[in-house]
Tab-separated table of C-alpha atoms in Angstrom:
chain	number	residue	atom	x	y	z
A	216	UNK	CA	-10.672	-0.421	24.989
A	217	UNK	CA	-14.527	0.867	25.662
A	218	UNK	CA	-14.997	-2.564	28.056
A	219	UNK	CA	-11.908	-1.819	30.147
A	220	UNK	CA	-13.214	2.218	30.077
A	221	UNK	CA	-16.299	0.690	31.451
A	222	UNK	CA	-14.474	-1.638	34.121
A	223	UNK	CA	-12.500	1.075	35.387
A	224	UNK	CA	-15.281	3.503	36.041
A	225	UNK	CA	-17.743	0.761	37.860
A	226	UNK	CA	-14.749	0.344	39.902
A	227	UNK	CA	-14.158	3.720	40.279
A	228	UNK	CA	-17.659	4.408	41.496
A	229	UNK	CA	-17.896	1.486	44.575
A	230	UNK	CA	-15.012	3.481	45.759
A	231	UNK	CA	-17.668	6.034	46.701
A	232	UNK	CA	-19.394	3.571	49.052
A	233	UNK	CA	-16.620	4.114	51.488
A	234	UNK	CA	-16.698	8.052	51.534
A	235	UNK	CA	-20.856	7.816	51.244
A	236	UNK	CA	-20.889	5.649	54.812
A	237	UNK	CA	-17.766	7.366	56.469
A	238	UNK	CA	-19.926	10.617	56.360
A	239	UNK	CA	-23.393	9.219	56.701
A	240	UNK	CA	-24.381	10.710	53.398
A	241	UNK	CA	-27.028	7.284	52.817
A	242	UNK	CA	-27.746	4.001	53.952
A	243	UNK	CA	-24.925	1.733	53.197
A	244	UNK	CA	-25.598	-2.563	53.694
A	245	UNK	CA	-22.245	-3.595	51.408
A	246	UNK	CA	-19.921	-2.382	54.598
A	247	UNK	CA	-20.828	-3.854	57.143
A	248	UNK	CA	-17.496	-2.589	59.341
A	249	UNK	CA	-17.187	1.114	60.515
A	250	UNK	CA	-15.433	3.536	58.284
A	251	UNK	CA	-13.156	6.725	59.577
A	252	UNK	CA	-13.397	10.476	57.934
A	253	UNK	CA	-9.935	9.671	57.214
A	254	UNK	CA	-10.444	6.759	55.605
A	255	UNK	CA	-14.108	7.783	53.517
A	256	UNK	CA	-12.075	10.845	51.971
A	257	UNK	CA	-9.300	7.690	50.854
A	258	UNK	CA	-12.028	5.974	49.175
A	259	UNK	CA	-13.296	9.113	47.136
A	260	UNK	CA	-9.616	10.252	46.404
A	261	UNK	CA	-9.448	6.765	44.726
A	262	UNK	CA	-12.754	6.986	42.917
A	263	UNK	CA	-11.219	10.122	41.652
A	264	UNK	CA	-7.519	8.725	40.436
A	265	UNK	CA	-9.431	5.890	39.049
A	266	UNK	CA	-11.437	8.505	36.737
A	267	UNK	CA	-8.400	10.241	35.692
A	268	UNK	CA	-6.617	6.849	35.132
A	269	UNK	CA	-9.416	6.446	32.658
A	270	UNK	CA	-9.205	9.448	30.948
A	271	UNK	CA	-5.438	9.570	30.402
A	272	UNK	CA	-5.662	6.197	29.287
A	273	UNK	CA	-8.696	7.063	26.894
A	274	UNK	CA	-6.236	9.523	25.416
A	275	UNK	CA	-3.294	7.935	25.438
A	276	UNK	CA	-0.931	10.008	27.601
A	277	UNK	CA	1.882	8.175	27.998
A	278	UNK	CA	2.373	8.188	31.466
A	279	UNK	CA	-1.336	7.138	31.975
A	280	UNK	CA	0.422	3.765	33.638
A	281	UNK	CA	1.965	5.165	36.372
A	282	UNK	CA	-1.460	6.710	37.225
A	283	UNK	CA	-3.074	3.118	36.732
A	284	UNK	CA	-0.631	1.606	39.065
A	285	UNK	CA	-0.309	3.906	41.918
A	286	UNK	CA	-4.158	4.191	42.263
A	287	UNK	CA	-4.180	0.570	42.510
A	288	UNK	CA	-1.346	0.461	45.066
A	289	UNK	CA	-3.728	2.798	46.955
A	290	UNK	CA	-7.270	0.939	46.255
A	291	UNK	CA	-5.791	-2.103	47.553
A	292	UNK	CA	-4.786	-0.817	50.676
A	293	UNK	CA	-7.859	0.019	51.187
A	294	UNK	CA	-9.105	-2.886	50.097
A	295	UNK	CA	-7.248	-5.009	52.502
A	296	UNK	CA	-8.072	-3.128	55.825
A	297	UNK	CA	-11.868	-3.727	54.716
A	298	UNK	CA	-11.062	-7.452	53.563
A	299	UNK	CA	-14.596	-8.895	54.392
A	300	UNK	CA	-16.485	-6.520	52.720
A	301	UNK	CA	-14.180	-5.164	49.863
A	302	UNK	CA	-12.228	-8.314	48.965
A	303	UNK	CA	-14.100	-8.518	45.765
A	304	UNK	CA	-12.799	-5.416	44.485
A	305	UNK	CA	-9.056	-6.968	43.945
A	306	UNK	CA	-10.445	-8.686	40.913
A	307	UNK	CA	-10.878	-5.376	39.359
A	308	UNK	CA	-7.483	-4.525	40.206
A	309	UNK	CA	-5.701	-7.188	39.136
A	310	UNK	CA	-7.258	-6.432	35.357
A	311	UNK	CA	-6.548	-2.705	35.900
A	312	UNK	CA	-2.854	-3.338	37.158
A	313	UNK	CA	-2.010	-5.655	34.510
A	314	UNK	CA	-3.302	-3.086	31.772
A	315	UNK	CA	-0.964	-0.452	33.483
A	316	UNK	CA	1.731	-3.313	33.673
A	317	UNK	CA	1.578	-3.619	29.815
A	318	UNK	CA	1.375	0.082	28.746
A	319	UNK	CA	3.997	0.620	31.256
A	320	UNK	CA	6.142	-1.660	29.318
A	321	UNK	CA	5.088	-0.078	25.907
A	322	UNK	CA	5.838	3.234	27.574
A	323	UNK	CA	9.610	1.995	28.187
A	324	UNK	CA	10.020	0.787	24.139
A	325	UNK	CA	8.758	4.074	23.192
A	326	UNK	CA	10.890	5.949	25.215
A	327	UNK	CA	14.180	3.461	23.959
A	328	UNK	CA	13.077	4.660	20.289
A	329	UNK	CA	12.426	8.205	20.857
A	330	UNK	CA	15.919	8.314	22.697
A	331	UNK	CA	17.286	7.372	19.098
A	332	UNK	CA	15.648	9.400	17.154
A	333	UNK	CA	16.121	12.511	19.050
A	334	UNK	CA	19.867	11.823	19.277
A	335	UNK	CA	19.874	11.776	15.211
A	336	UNK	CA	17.718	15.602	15.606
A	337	UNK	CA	21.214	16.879	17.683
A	338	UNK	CA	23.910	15.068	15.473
A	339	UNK	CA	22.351	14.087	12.388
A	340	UNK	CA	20.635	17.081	10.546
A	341	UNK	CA	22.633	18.954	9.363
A	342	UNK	CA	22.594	18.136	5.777
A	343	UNK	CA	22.304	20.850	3.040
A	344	UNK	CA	18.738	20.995	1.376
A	345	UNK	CA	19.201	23.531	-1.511
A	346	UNK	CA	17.425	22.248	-4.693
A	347	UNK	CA	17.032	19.334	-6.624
A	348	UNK	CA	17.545	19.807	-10.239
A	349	UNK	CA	18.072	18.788	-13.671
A	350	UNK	CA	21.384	18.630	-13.329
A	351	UNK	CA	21.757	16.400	-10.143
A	352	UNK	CA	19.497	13.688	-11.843
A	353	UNK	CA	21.225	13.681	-15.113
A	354	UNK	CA	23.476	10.627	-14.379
A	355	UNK	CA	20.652	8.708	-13.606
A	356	UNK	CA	18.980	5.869	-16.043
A	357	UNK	CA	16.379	7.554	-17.915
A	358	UNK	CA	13.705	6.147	-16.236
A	359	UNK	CA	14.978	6.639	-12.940
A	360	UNK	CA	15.008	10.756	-13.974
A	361	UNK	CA	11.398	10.063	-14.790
A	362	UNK	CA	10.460	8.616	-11.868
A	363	UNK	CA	12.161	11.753	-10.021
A	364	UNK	CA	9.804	14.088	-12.212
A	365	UNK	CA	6.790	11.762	-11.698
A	366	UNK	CA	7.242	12.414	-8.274
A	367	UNK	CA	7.786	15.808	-8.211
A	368	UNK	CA	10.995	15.282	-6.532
A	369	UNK	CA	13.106	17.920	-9.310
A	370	UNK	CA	12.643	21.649	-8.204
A	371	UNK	CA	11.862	20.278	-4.275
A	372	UNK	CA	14.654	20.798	-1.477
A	373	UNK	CA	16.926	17.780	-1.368
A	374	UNK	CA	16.037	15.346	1.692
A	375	UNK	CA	17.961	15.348	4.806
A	376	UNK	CA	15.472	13.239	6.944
A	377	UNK	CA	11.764	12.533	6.816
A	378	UNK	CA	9.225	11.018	9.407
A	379	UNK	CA	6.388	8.114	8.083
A	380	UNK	CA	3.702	7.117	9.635
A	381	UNK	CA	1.671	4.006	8.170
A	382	UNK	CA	-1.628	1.669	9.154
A	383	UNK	CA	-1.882	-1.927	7.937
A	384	UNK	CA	-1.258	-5.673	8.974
A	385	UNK	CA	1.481	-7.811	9.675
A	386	UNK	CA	1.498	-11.745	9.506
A	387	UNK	CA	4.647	-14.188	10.436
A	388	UNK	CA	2.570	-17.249	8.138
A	389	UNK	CA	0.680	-17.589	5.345
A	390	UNK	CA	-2.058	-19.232	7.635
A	391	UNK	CA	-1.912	-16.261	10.258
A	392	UNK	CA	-4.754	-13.689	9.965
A	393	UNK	CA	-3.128	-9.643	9.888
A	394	UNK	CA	-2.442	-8.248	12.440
A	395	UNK	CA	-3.667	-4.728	12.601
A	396	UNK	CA	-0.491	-2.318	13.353
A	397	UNK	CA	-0.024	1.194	13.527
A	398	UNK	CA	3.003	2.650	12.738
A	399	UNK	CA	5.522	5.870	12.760
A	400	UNK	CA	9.588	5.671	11.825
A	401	UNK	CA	11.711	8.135	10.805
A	402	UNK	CA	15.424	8.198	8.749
A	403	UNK	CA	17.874	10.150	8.553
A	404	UNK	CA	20.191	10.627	5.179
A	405	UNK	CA	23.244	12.386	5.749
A	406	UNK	CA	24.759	8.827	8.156
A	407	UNK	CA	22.221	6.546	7.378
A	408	UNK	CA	19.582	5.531	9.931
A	409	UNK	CA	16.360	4.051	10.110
A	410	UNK	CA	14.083	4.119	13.318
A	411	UNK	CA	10.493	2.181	13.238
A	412	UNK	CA	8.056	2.080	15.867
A	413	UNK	CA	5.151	-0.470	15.284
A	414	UNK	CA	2.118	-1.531	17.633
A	415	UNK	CA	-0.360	-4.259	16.562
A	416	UNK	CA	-2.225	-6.987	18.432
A	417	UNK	CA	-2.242	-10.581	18.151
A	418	UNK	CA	-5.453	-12.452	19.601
A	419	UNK	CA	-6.101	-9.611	21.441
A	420	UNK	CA	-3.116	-8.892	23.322
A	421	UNK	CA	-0.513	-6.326	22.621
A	422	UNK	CA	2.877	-6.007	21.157
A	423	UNK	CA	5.437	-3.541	20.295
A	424	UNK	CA	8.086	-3.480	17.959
A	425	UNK	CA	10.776	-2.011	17.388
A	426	UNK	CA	13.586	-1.563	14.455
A	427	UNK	CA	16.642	0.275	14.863
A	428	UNK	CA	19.269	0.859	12.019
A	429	UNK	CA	22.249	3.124	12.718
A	430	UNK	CA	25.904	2.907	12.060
A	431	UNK	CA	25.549	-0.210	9.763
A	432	UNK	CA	24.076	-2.143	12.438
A	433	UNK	CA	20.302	-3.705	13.318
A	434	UNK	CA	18.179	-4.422	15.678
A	435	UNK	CA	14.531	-5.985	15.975
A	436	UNK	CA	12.648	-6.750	18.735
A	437	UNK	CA	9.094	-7.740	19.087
A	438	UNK	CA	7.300	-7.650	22.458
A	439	UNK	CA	4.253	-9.679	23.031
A	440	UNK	CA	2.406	-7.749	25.904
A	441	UNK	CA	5.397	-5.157	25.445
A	442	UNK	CA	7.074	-6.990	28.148
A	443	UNK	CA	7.758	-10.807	26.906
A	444	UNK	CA	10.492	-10.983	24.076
A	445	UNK	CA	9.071	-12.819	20.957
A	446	UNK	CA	11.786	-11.360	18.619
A	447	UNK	CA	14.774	-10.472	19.033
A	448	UNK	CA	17.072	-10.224	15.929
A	449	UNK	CA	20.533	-8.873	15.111
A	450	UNK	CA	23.745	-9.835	13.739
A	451	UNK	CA	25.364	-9.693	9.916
A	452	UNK	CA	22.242	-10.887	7.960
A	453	UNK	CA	20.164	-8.335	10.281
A	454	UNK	CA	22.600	-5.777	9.445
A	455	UNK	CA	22.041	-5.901	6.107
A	456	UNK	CA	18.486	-7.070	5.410
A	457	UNK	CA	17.773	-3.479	7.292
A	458	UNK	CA	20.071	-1.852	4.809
A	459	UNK	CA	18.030	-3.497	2.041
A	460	UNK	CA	14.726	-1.828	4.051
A	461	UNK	CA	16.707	1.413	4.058
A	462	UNK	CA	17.371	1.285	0.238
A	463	UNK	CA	13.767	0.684	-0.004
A	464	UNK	CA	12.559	3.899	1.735
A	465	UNK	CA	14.475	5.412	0.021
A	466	UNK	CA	13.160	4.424	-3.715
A	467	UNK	CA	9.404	4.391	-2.202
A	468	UNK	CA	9.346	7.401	0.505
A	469	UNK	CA	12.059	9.709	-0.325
A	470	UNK	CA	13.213	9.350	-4.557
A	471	UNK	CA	14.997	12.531	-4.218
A	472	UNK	CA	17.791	10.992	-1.936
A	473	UNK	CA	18.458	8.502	-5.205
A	474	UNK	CA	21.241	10.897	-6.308
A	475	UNK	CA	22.874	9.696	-3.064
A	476	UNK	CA	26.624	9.072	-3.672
A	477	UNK	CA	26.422	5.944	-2.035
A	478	UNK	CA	24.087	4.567	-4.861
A	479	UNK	CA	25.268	2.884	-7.940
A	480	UNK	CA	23.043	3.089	-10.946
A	481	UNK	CA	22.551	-0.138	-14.043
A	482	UNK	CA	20.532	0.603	-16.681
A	483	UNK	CA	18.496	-3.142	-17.785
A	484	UNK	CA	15.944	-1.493	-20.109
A	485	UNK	CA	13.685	1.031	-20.594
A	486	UNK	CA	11.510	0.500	-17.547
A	487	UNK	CA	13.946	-1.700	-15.308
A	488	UNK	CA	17.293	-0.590	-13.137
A	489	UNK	CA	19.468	-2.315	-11.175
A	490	UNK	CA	20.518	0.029	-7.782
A	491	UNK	CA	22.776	-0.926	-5.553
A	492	UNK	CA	23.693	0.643	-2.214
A	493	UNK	CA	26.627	0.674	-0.414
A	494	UNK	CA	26.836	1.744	3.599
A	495	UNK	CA	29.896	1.086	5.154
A	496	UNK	CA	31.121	-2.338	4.815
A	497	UNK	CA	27.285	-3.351	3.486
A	498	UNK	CA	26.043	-3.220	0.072
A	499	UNK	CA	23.186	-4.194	-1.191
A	500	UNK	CA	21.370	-4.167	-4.300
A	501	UNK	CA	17.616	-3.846	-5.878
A	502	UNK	CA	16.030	-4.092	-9.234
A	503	UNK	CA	13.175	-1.362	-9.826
A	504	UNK	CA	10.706	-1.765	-11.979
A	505	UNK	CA	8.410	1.400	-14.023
A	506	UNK	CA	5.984	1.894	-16.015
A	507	UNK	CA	6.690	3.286	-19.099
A	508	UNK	CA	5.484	7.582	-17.408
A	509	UNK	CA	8.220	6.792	-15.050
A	510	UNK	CA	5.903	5.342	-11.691
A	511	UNK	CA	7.243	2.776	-9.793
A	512	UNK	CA	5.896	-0.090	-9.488
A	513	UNK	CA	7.980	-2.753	-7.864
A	514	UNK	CA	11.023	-3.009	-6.082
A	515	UNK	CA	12.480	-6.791	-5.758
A	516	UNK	CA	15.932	-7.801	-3.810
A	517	UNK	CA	17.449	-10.705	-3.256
A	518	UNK	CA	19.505	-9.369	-0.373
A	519	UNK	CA	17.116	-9.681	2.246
A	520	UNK	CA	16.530	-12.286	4.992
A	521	UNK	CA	12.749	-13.300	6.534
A	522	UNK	CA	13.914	-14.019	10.086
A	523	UNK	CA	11.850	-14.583	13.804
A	524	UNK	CA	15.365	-13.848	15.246
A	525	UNK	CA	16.360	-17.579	15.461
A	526	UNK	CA	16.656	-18.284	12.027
A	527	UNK	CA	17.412	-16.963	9.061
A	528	UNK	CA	16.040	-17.925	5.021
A	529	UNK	CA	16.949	-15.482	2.116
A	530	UNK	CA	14.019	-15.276	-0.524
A	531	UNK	CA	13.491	-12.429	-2.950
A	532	UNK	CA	12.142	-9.792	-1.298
A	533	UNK	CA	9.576	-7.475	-3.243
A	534	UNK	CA	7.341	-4.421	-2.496
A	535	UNK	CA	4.612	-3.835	-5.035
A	536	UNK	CA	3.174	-0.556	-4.890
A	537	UNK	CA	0.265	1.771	-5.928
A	538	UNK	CA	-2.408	3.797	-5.324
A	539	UNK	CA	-0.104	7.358	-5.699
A	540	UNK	CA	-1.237	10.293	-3.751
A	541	UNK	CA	-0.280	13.539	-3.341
A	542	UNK	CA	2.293	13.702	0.148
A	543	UNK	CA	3.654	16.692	1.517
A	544	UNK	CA	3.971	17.864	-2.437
A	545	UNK	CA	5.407	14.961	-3.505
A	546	UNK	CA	3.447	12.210	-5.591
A	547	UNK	CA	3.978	8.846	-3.704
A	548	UNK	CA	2.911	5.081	-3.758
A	549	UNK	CA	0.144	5.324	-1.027
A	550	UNK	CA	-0.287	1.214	-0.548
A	551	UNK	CA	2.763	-0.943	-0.633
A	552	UNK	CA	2.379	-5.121	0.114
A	553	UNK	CA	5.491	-6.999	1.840
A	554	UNK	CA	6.166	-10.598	-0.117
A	555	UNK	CA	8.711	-12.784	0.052
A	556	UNK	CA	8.858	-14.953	-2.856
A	557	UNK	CA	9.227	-18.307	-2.006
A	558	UNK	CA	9.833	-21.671	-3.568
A	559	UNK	CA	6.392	-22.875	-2.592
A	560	UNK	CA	4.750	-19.487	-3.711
A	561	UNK	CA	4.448	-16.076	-3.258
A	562	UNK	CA	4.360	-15.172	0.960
A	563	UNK	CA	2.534	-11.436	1.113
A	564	UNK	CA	3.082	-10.972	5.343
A	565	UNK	CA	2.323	-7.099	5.388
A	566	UNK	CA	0.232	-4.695	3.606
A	567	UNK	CA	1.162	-1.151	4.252
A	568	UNK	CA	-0.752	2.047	3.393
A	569	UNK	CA	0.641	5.553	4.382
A	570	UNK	CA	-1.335	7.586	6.774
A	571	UNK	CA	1.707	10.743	6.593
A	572	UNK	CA	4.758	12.145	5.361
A	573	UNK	CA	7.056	15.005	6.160
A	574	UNK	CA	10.345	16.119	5.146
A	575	UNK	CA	13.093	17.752	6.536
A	576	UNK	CA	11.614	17.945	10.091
A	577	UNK	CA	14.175	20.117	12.721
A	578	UNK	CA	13.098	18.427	15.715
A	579	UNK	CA	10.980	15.089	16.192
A	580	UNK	CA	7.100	15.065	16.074
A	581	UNK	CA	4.496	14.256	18.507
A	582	UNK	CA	2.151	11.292	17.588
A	583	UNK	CA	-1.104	12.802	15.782
């Protein structure tokens, strides 16, 4: 980011060439061709767009692109009606415009998952919260209740949504390096849905994802340069590999939505159950795994599918956690890894690690 930042401001600044010689404020030898009042005060209203361009970009305002590409609309005009002595500048502009291009295009995924999630806020929330306690647990395996008091989950209000927000990497082969990602998603309990926005950068260039989950049905799209479709998955085995990643959240983010009615419980042994969950038409199921004060440590499926949205291969599916931390009063894994378990050995393609929690939100958040 600091070398564009950079960029944009050196560009910003010849701007002020034209409004220096249009009112004879110095000698100027880079324009050789005379330059109107009109035309000088142009030039420095660029130089300033450019500047702000920069700073809403800096801060990530999301409408920082239209900013980026009006100014250039604007600089290039100029640009062209001084051709011989500004034609240089259009290299600048072509780097600037395709920046704006791209978060222009993230700006447009953003908005297609906030318009999700804030429909769930108006329809979707209205779950009771009143307390978890001894008695709602009590049909639960053993260890299952102990994993509920481990957490702190007994004596807390009962979930009706939450809203996670992670850092990590993401790999699609073993012989990829991570991608770094940031990410924020948030469910919803009462109808089930799942909503996860992720950015990371491959090689240096951009891409958005996006997972949506509502009404038994999946989505996944991944953008390289938020604007060229790299992934693009759906269908049955979509639908319910995301129910599996819903079942998931809820054992690892939320344990006090594990008296869900929709969850059937198997006792295997004294640190081991068998969950299985069913959504509609979809059910899916999960072994858990404990140690022996009730912390969980593993979560393995074989319900899930590893797809690039073309095709499709069914492994186990397990998420090993640790590092528990105290969340929004609740005692959660803070690190969780992402493996398929393959013939030819163990495939770890993400590494998770919460950044933040909250519970029972009435309206969505802003990005922090």
């Amino acid at each position: 980011m600091i070398p564009f930042i950079i960029l944009l401001l050196l560009h910003a600044l010849i701007h002020l060439i034209g409004f220096v010689k249009a009112f004879n404020l110095g000698p100027v030898t880079a324009l050789t061709i005379p330059v109107s009042k009109t035309a000088g005060v142009a030039w420095l209203v660029v130089t300033l767009l450019f500047i702000l361009f920069g700073l809403l970009f800096y801060t990530g305002n999301k409408y920082a692109w239209l900013t980026g590409i009006a100014t250039v609309v604007v600089s290039q005009a100029l640009i062209i009606f001084s051709w011989t002595d500004a034609k240089f500048g259009t290299i600048p502009n072509v780097i600037i415009l395709s920046v704006a291009v791209v978060s222009w295009g993230g700006f447009l995924l953003r908005e297609k998952f906030d318009g999700y999630v804030e429909k769930d806020f108006s329809v979707n929330n209205n779950m009771s919260t009143e307390i978890l306690t001894e008695n709602d647990i009590a049909h639960l395996p053993p260890i299952v209740q102990s994993y509920l008091r481990y957490t702190k989950s007994v004596g807390q209000p009962r979930i009706k949504n939450f809203r996670a927000t992670f850092t990590g990497g993401m790999r699609s082969k073993p012989s990829d390096e991570f991608m770094q990602l940031q990410s924020v998603q948030y469910n919803f309990c009462s109808q089930p849905s799942r909503y996860f926005f992720m950015t990371a950068a491959k090689m240096g260039l951009p891409a958005t994802g996006v997972h949506i989950y509502q009404n038994q049905t999946a989505t996944f799209e991944v953008k390289m340069l938020n604007w060229f479709a790299v992934v693009d998955a759906k269908g049955n085995k979509m639908n319910q590999s995301e129910t599996v990643t819903l079942l998931n959240d809820m054992c690892c983010i939320a344990p006090g939505t594990l008296v869900d009615d929709r969850l059937k419980w198997e006792n295997i042994n004294d640190t081991t159950a068998r969950v299985t969950l069913t959504n509609g038409d979809i059910s899916v199921s999960a072994e858990l795994y404990f140690s022996k004060n009730g912390e969980l440590q593993n979560f393995i499926s074989k319900d899930r599918y590893h797809t690039d949205g073309k095709i499709y291969e069914n492994y186990p599916w397990a998420t090993p956690l640790s590092d528990y931390r105290m969340l929004s009063g609740y005692l959660l894994p803070g690190k969780a890894k992402l493996i398929y378990q393959r013939p030819d050995g163990d495939f770890t393609y993400g590494e998770l690690e919460y950044k933040s929690v909250r519970f029972n939100l009435e309206k969505m958040e802003m990005d922090r």
